Structures are given as C-alpha cells and as structure tokens.
mmCIF file of C-alpha atoms and ligand atoms in Angstrom:
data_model
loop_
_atom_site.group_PDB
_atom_site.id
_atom_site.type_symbol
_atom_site.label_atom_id
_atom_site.label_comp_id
_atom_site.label_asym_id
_atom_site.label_seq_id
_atom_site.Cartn_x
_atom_site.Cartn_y
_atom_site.Cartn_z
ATOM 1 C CA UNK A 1199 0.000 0.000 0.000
ATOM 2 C CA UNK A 1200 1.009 3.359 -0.755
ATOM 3 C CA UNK A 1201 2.341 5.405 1.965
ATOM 4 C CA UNK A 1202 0.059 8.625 2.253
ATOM 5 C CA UNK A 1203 2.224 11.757 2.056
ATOM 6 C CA UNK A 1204 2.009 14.304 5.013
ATOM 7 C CA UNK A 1205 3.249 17.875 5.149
ATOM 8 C CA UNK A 1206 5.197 19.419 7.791
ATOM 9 C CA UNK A 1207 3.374 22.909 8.712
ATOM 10 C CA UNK A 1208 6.581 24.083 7.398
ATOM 11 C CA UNK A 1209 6.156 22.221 3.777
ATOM 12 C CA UNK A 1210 2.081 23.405 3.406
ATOM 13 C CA UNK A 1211 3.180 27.044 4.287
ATOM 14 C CA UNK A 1212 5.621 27.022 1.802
ATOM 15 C CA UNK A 1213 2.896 25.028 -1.059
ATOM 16 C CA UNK A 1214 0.730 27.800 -0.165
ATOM 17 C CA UNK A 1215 2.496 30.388 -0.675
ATOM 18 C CA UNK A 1216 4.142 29.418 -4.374
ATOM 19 C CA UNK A 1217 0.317 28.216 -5.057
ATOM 20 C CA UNK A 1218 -0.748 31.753 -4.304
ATOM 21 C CA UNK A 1219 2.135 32.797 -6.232
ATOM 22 C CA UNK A 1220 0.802 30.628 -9.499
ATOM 23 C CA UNK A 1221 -2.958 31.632 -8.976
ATOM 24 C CA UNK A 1222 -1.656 35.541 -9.169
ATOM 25 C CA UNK A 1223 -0.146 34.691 -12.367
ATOM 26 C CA UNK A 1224 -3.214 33.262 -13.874
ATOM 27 C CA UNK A 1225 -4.775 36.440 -16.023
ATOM 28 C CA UNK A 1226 -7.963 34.545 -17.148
ATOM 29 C CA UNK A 1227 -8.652 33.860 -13.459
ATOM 30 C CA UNK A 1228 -7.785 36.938 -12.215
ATOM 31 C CA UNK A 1229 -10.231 38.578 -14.664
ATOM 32 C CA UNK A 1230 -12.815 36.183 -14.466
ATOM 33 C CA UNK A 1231 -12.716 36.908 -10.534
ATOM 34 C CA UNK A 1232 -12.580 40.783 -11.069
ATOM 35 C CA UNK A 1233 -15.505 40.359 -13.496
ATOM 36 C CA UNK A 1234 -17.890 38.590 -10.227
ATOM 37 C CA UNK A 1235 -16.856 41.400 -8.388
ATOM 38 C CA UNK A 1236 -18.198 43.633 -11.111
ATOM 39 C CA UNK A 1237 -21.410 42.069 -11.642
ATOM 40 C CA UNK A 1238 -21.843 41.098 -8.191
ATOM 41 C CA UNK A 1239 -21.856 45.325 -7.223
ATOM 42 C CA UNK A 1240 -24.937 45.646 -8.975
ATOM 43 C CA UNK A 1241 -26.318 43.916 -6.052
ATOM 44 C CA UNK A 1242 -24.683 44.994 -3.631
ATOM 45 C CA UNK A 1243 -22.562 42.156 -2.913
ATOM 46 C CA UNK A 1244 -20.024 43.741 -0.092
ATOM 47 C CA UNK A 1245 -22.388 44.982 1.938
ATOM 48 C CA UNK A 1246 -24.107 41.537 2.804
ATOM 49 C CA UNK A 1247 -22.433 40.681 5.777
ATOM 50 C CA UNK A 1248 -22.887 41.391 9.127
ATOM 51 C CA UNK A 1249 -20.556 41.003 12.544
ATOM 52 C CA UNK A 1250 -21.927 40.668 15.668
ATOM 53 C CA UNK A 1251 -25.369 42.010 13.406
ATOM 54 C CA UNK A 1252 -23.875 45.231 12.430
ATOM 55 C CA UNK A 1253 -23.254 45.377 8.656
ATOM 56 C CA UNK A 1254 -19.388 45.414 7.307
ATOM 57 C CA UNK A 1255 -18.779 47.446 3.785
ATOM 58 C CA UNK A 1256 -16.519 45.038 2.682
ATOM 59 C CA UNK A 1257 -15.732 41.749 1.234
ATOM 60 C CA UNK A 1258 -15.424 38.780 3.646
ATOM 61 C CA UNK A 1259 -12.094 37.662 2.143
ATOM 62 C CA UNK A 1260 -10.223 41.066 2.926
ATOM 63 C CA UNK A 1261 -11.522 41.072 6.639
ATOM 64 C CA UNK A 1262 -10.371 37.525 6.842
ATOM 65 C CA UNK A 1263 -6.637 39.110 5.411
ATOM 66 C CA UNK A 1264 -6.892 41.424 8.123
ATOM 67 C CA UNK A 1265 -8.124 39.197 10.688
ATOM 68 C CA UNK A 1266 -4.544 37.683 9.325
ATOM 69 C CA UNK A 1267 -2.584 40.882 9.825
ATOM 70 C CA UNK A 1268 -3.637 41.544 13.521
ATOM 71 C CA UNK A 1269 -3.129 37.931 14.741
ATOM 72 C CA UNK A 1270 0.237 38.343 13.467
ATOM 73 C CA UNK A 1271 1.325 41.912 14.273
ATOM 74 C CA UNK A 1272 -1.284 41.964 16.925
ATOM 75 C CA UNK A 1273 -1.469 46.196 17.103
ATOM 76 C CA UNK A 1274 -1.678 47.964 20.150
ATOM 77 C CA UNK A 1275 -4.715 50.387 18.165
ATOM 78 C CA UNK A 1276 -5.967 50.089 15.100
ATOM 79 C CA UNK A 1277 -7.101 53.403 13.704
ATOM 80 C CA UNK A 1278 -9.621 53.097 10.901
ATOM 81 C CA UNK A 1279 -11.336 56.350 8.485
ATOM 82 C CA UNK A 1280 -14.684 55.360 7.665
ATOM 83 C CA UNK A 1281 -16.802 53.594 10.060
ATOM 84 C CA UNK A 1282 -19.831 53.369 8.291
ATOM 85 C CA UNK A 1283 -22.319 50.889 10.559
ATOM 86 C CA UNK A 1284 -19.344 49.721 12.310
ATOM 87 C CA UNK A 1285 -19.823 45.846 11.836
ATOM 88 C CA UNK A 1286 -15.687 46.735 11.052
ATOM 89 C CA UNK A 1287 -14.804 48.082 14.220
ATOM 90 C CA UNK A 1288 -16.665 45.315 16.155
ATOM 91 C CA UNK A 1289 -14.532 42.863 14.055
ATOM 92 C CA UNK A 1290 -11.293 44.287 14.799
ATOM 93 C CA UNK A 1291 -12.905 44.833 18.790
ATOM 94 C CA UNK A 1292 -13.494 41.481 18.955
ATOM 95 C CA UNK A 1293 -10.288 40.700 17.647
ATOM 96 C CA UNK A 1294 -8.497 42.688 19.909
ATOM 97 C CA UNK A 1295 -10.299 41.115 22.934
ATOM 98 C CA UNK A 1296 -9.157 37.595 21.834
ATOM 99 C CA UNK A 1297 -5.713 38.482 21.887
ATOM 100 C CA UNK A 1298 -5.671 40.817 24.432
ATOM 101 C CA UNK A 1299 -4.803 43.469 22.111
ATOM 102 C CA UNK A 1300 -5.939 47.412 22.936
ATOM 103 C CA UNK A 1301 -7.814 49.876 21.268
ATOM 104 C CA UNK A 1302 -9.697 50.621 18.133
ATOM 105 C CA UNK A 1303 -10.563 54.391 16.978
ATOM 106 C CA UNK A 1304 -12.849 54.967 14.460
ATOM 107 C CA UNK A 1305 -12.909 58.104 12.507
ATOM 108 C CA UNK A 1306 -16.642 59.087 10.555
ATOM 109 C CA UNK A 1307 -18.119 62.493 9.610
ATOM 110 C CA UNK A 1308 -21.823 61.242 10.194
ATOM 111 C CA UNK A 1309 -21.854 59.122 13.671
ATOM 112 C CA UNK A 1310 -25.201 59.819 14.667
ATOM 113 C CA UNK A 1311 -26.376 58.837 18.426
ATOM 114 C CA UNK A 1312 -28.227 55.338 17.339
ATOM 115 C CA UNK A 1313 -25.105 54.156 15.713
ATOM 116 C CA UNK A 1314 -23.516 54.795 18.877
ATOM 117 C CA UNK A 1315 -25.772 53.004 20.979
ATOM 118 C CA UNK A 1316 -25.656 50.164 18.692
ATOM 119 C CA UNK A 1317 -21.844 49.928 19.399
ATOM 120 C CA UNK A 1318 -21.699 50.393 22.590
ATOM 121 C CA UNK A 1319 -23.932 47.026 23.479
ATOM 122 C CA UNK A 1320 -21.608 44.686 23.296
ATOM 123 C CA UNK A 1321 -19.720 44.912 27.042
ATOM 124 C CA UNK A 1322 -16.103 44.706 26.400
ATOM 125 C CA UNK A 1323 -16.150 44.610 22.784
ATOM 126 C CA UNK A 1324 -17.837 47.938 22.660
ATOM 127 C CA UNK A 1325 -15.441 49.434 25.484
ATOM 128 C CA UNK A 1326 -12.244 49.222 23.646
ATOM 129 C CA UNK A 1327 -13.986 51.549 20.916
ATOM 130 C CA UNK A 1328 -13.311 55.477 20.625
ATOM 131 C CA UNK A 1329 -15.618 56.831 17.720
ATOM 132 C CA UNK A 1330 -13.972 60.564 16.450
ATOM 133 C CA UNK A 1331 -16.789 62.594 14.684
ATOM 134 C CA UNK A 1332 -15.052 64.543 12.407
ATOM 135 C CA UNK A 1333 -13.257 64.417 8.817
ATOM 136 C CA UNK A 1334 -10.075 62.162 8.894
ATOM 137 C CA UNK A 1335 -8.214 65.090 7.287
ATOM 138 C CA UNK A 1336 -8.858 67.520 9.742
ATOM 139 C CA UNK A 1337 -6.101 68.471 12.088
ATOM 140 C CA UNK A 1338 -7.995 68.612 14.993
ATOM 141 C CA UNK A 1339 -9.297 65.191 14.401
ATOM 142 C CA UNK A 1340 -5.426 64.325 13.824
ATOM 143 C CA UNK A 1341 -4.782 65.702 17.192
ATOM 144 C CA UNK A 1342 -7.234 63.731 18.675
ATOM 145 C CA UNK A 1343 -6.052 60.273 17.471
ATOM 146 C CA UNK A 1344 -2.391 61.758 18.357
ATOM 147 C CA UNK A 1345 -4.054 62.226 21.843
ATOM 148 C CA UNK A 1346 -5.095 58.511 22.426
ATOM 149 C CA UNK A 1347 -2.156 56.473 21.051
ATOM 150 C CA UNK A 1348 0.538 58.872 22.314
ATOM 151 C CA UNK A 1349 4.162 57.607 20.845
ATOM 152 C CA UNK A 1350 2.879 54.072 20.420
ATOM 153 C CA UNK A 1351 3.840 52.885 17.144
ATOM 154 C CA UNK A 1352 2.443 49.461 17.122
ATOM 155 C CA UNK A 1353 -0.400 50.853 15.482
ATOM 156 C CA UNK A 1354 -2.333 49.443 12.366
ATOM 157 C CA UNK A 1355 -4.559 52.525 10.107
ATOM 158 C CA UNK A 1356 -7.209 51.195 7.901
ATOM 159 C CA UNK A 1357 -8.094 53.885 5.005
ATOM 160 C CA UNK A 1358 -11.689 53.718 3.928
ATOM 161 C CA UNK A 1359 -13.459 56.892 4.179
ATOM 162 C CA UNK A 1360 -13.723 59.062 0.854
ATOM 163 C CA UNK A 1361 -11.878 57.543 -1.702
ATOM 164 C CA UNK A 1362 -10.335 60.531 -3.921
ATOM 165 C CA UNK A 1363 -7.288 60.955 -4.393
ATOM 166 C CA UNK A 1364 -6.844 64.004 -2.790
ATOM 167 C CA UNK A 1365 -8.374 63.094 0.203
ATOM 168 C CA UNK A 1366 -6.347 59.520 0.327
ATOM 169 C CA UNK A 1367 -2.971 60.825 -0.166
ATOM 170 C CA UNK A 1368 -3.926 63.226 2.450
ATOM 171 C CA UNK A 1369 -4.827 60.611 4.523
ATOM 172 C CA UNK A 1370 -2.016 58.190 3.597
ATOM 173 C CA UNK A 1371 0.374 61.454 4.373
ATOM 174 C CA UNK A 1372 -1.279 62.257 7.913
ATOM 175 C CA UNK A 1373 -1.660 58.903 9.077
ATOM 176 C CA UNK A 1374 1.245 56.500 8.201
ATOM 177 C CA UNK A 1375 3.403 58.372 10.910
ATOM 178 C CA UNK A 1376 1.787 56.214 13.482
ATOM 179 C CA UNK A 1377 2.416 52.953 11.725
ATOM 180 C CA UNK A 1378 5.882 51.475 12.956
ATOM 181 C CA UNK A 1379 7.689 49.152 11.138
ATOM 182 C CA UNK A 1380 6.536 45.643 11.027
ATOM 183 C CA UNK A 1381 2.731 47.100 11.428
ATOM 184 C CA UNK A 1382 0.272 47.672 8.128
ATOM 185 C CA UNK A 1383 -1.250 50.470 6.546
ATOM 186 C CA UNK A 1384 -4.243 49.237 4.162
ATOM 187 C CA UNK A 1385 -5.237 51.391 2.051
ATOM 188 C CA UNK A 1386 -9.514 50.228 1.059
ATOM 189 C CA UNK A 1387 -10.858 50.685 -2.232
ATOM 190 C CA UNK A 1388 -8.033 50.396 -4.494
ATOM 191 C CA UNK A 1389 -10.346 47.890 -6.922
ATOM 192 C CA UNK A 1390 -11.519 51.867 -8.210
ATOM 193 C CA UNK A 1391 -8.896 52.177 -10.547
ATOM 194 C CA UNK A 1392 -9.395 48.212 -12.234
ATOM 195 C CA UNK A 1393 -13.449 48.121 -12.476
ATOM 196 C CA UNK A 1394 -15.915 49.596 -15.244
ATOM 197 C CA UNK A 1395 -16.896 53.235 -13.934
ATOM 198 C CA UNK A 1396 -19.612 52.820 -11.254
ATOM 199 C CA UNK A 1397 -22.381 54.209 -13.317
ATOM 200 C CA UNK A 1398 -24.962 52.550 -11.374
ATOM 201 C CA UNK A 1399 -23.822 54.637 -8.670
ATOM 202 C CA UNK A 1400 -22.528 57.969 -9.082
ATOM 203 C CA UNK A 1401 -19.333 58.996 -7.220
ATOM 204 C CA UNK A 1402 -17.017 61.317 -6.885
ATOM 205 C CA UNK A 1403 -13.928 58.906 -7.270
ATOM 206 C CA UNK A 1404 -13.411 56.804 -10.908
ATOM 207 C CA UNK A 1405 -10.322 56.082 -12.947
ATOM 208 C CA UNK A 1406 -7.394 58.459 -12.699
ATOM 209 C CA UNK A 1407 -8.915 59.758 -9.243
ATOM 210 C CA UNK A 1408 -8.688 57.021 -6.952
ATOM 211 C CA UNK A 1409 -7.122 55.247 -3.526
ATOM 212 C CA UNK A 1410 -4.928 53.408 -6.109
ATOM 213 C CA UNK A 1411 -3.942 56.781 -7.423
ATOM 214 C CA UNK A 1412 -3.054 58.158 -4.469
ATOM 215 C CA UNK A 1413 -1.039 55.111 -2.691
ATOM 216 C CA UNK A 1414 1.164 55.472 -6.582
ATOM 217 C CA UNK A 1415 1.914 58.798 -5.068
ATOM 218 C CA UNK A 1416 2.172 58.125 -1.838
ATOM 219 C CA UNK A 1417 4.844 55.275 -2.620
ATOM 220 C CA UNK A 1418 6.770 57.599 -4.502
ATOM 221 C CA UNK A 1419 7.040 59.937 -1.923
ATOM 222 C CA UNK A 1420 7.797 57.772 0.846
ATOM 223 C CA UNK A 1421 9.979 54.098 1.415
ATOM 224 C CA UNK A 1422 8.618 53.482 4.567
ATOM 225 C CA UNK A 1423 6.131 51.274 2.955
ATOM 226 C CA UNK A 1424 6.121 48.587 0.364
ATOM 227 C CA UNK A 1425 2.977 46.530 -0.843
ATOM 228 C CA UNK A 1426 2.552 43.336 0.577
ATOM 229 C CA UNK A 1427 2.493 41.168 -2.565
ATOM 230 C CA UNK A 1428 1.863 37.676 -0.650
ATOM 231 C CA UNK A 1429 -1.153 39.066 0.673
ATOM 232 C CA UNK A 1430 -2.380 40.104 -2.621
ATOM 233 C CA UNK A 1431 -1.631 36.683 -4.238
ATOM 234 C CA UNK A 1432 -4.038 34.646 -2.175
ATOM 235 C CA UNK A 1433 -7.127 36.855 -2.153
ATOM 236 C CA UNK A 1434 -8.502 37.053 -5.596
ATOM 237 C CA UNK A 1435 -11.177 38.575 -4.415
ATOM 238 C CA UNK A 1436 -10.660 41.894 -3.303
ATOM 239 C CA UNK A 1437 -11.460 45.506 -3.044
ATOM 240 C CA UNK A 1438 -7.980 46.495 -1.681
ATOM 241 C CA UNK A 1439 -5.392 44.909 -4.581
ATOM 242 C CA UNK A 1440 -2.150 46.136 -3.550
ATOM 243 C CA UNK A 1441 -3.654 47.975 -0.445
ATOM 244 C CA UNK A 1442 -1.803 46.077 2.067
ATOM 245 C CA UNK A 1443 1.105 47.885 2.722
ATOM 246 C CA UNK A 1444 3.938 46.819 5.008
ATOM 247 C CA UNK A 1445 6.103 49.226 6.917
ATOM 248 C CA UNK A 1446 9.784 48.498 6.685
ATOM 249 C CA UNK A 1447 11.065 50.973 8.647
ATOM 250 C CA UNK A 1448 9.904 53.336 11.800
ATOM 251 C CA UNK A 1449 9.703 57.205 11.470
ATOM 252 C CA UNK A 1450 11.381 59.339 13.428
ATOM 253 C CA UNK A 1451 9.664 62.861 14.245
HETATM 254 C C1 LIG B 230 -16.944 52.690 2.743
HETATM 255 S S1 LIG B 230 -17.664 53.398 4.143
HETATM 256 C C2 LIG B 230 -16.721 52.688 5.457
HETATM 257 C C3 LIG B 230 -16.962 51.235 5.595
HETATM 258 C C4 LIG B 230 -16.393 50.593 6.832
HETATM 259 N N1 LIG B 230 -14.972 50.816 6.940
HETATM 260 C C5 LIG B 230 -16.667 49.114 6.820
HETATM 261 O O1 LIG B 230 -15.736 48.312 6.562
HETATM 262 O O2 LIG B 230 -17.808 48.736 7.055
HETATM 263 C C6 LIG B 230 -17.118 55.045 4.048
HETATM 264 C C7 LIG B 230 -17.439 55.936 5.252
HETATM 265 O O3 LIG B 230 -16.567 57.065 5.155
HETATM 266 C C8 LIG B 230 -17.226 58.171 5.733
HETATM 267 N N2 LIG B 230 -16.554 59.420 5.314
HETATM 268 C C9 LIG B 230 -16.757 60.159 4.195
HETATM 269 N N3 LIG B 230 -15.955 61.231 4.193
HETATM 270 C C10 LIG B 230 -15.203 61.165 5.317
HETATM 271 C C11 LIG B 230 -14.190 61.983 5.891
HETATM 272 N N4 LIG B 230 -13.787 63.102 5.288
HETATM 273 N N5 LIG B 230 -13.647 61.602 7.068
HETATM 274 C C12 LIG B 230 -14.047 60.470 7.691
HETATM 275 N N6 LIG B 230 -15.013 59.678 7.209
HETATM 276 C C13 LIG B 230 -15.593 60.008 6.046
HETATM 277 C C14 LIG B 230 -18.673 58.025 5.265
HETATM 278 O O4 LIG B 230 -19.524 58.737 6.133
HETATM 279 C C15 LIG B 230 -18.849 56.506 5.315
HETATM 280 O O5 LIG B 230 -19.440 56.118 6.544
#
C-alpha cells in the first residue's frame, strides 16, 4: 500500500504560498474573478455581511486578510477612516479582545447617536472603541487620534473613508506616521482604478482619481512602505489589490 504523504506545517506554508504565487499569475482567473466582483456590485454584494449584526462594507475575504494581519502583528490600536455601521470596528474589537490586544478608533463624519448606541452594546467589545466625529483630514481630528495612542507605534490605520485621491494621499500622508515598522497600513478601495466606472452609482472617485492613485503617489514619496504582494496573491477577491502595505522601517519625528 502506498504510503500517504504528510506535510510538515513548514512544507504546506511554503505550497501555499508558491500556489498563491501561481494563482496571481493566472490572467484569465484573475479577470474572471474581477468580473464577479463587477457584476456582483450591482447587487450589492459587499455589503451583505454582518458582525456581531452590524453590517461590514466590505468583502469577507479582505476582513479575513486582516483578521490575518492583527493575529500576526497583533497592534496595540488600530485606527480606521470610515466607520460606516461599524460591523468593522466590532470585528477588529473582537479581535483585539481575543488576543488581548488594545484599542480601536474609528474616525466618521456622520456618527449619529443610534449608531452609537448600537456599538456600545456589546460589554467589552464595545469598550475598547473610541468613535472621532469629524473628517479624517482635519487636524484637529489628527490631534485627537495623536491624543489617544501617544508615541505608540504598534499601530495598524485602515483607510476607507472618501476615496479621492486628494483626500487619500492626504490621509495616507497624515496617518502613516503612526504605523511602525513591522505594522500595516491598508489602504480600502483600491479595486476603483481596475473596475468599469460605477455608473450605477454615481461617485465622486473613478479612474485616474482614486485610492490606487493616491497610494502610486504616496509610494513615490515615501519608502517606509512597500505593498505586501503575498497578501495580494491569495485573495482574488478583493477591493484592496495592492492595499496592504507593510512598513519596513519606523519614522522618526
Ligand atoms: C466605505 S464606508 C466605510 C466602511 C467601513 N470601513 C466598513 O468596513 O464597514 C465610508 C465611510 O466614510 C465616511 N466618510 C466620508 N468622508 C469622510 C471623511 N472626510 N472623514 C471620515 N469619514 C468620512 C462616510 O460617512 C462613510 O461612513
């Protein structure tokens, strides 16, 4: 009889990373999946899924990558623009509380009082959340987030507010200062500058004027960061393609 072959943890980490590696390089798949992703907007696809029954704008299989990230870098905070109905922050909350991790700040310019209540029923989830009403790109708001995390640099900063390029690279600028090396800065929304122009629902971001845009920019203005590519290669579906980025080195004020 023939011997079945096992894998060492070592040997599968290693088959699934070159498989990832293979499945990036495959352009009909990589289209085909980009081209679900399309169609699937139409019915509103990302925003199907709830955690902890609050809705999360965004596809399963990139909270799953960052679900990834913080068991790995486990951040002190996690700062994210854009909270939306905060099904996000609750993930990363809940997260946190596993691993004993700290605090999560989320940054929106419309946080009205029920959304607040909402996210504040859930005990000790809800009590590592600090909600900042105000725009990301305002310096007082900046000063407030400066306030909570003091020099801690074990910080991750999700990006997914208003996704023009302006407003990202403004955003990218004012925020990757608290992101130490070894930590990630994921820029949401990238898929903008891949997809059809949203004509089924008008916005003021589209090709040329983008988050992808604006982390091109951002990378050539700064080498603190560089894309992490191994991330990328396993998702195939995703709204952040070459979001993830990976700081390599800290910044000194
Ligand atoms: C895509 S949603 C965020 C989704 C959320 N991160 C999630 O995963 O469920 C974008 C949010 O950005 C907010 N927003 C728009 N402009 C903003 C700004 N200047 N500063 C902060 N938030 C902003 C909107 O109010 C909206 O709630």
């Amino acid at each position: 009889m023939a011997e079945k072959k096992l894998f060492t943890r070592k040997e599968f980490e290693n088959l699934r990373i070159e498989s990832a590696k293979d499945m990036a390089a495959d352009k009909k798949l990589q289209a085909d999946a980009l081209d679900v992703l399309v169609r699937a907007d139409q019915y509103r696809w990302i925003h199907q899924t709830n955690w902890l029954g609050e809705p999360i704008l965004n596809l399963p299989q990139d909270m799953f990558a960052i679900q990834e990230i913080i068991f790995k870098t486990k951040p002190k905070y996690i700062i994210e623009s854009g909270v939306a109905w905060g099904g996000s922050l609750l993930f990363y909350s809940t997260l946190m509380e596993i691993l004993s991790g700290g605090q999560i700040i989320g940054i929106d310019t419309y946080i009205p009082d029920d959304l607040k209540q909402r996210l504040n029923s859930h005990g000790k989830i809800s009590e590592r959340l600090t909600l900042i009403n105000g725009s990301s790109v305002e310096q007082d708001t900046v000063n407030k987030v400066k306030a909570l995390i003091g020099d801690c640099r074990e910080v991750m900063v999700v990006l997914d507010s208003f996704h023009t390029h302006e407003h990202v690279l403004n955003e990218l600028r004012l925020y990757s200062p608290f992101v130490g090396k070894g930590f990630y800065l994921i820029c949401g929304d990238t898929i903008v500058e891949d997809i059809p122009e949203q004509e089924h629902r008008s916005r003021p971001w589209g090709h040329g004027n983008n988050p992808k845009t604006a982390l091109w920019q951002f990378l050539k203005e700064n080498d603190r960061f560089e894309i992490d590519k191994e991330i990328d290669n396993k998702l195939l579906l995703t709204c952040n393609p070459d979001g993830y980025l990976k700081c390599r080195k800290d910044y000194y004020f």
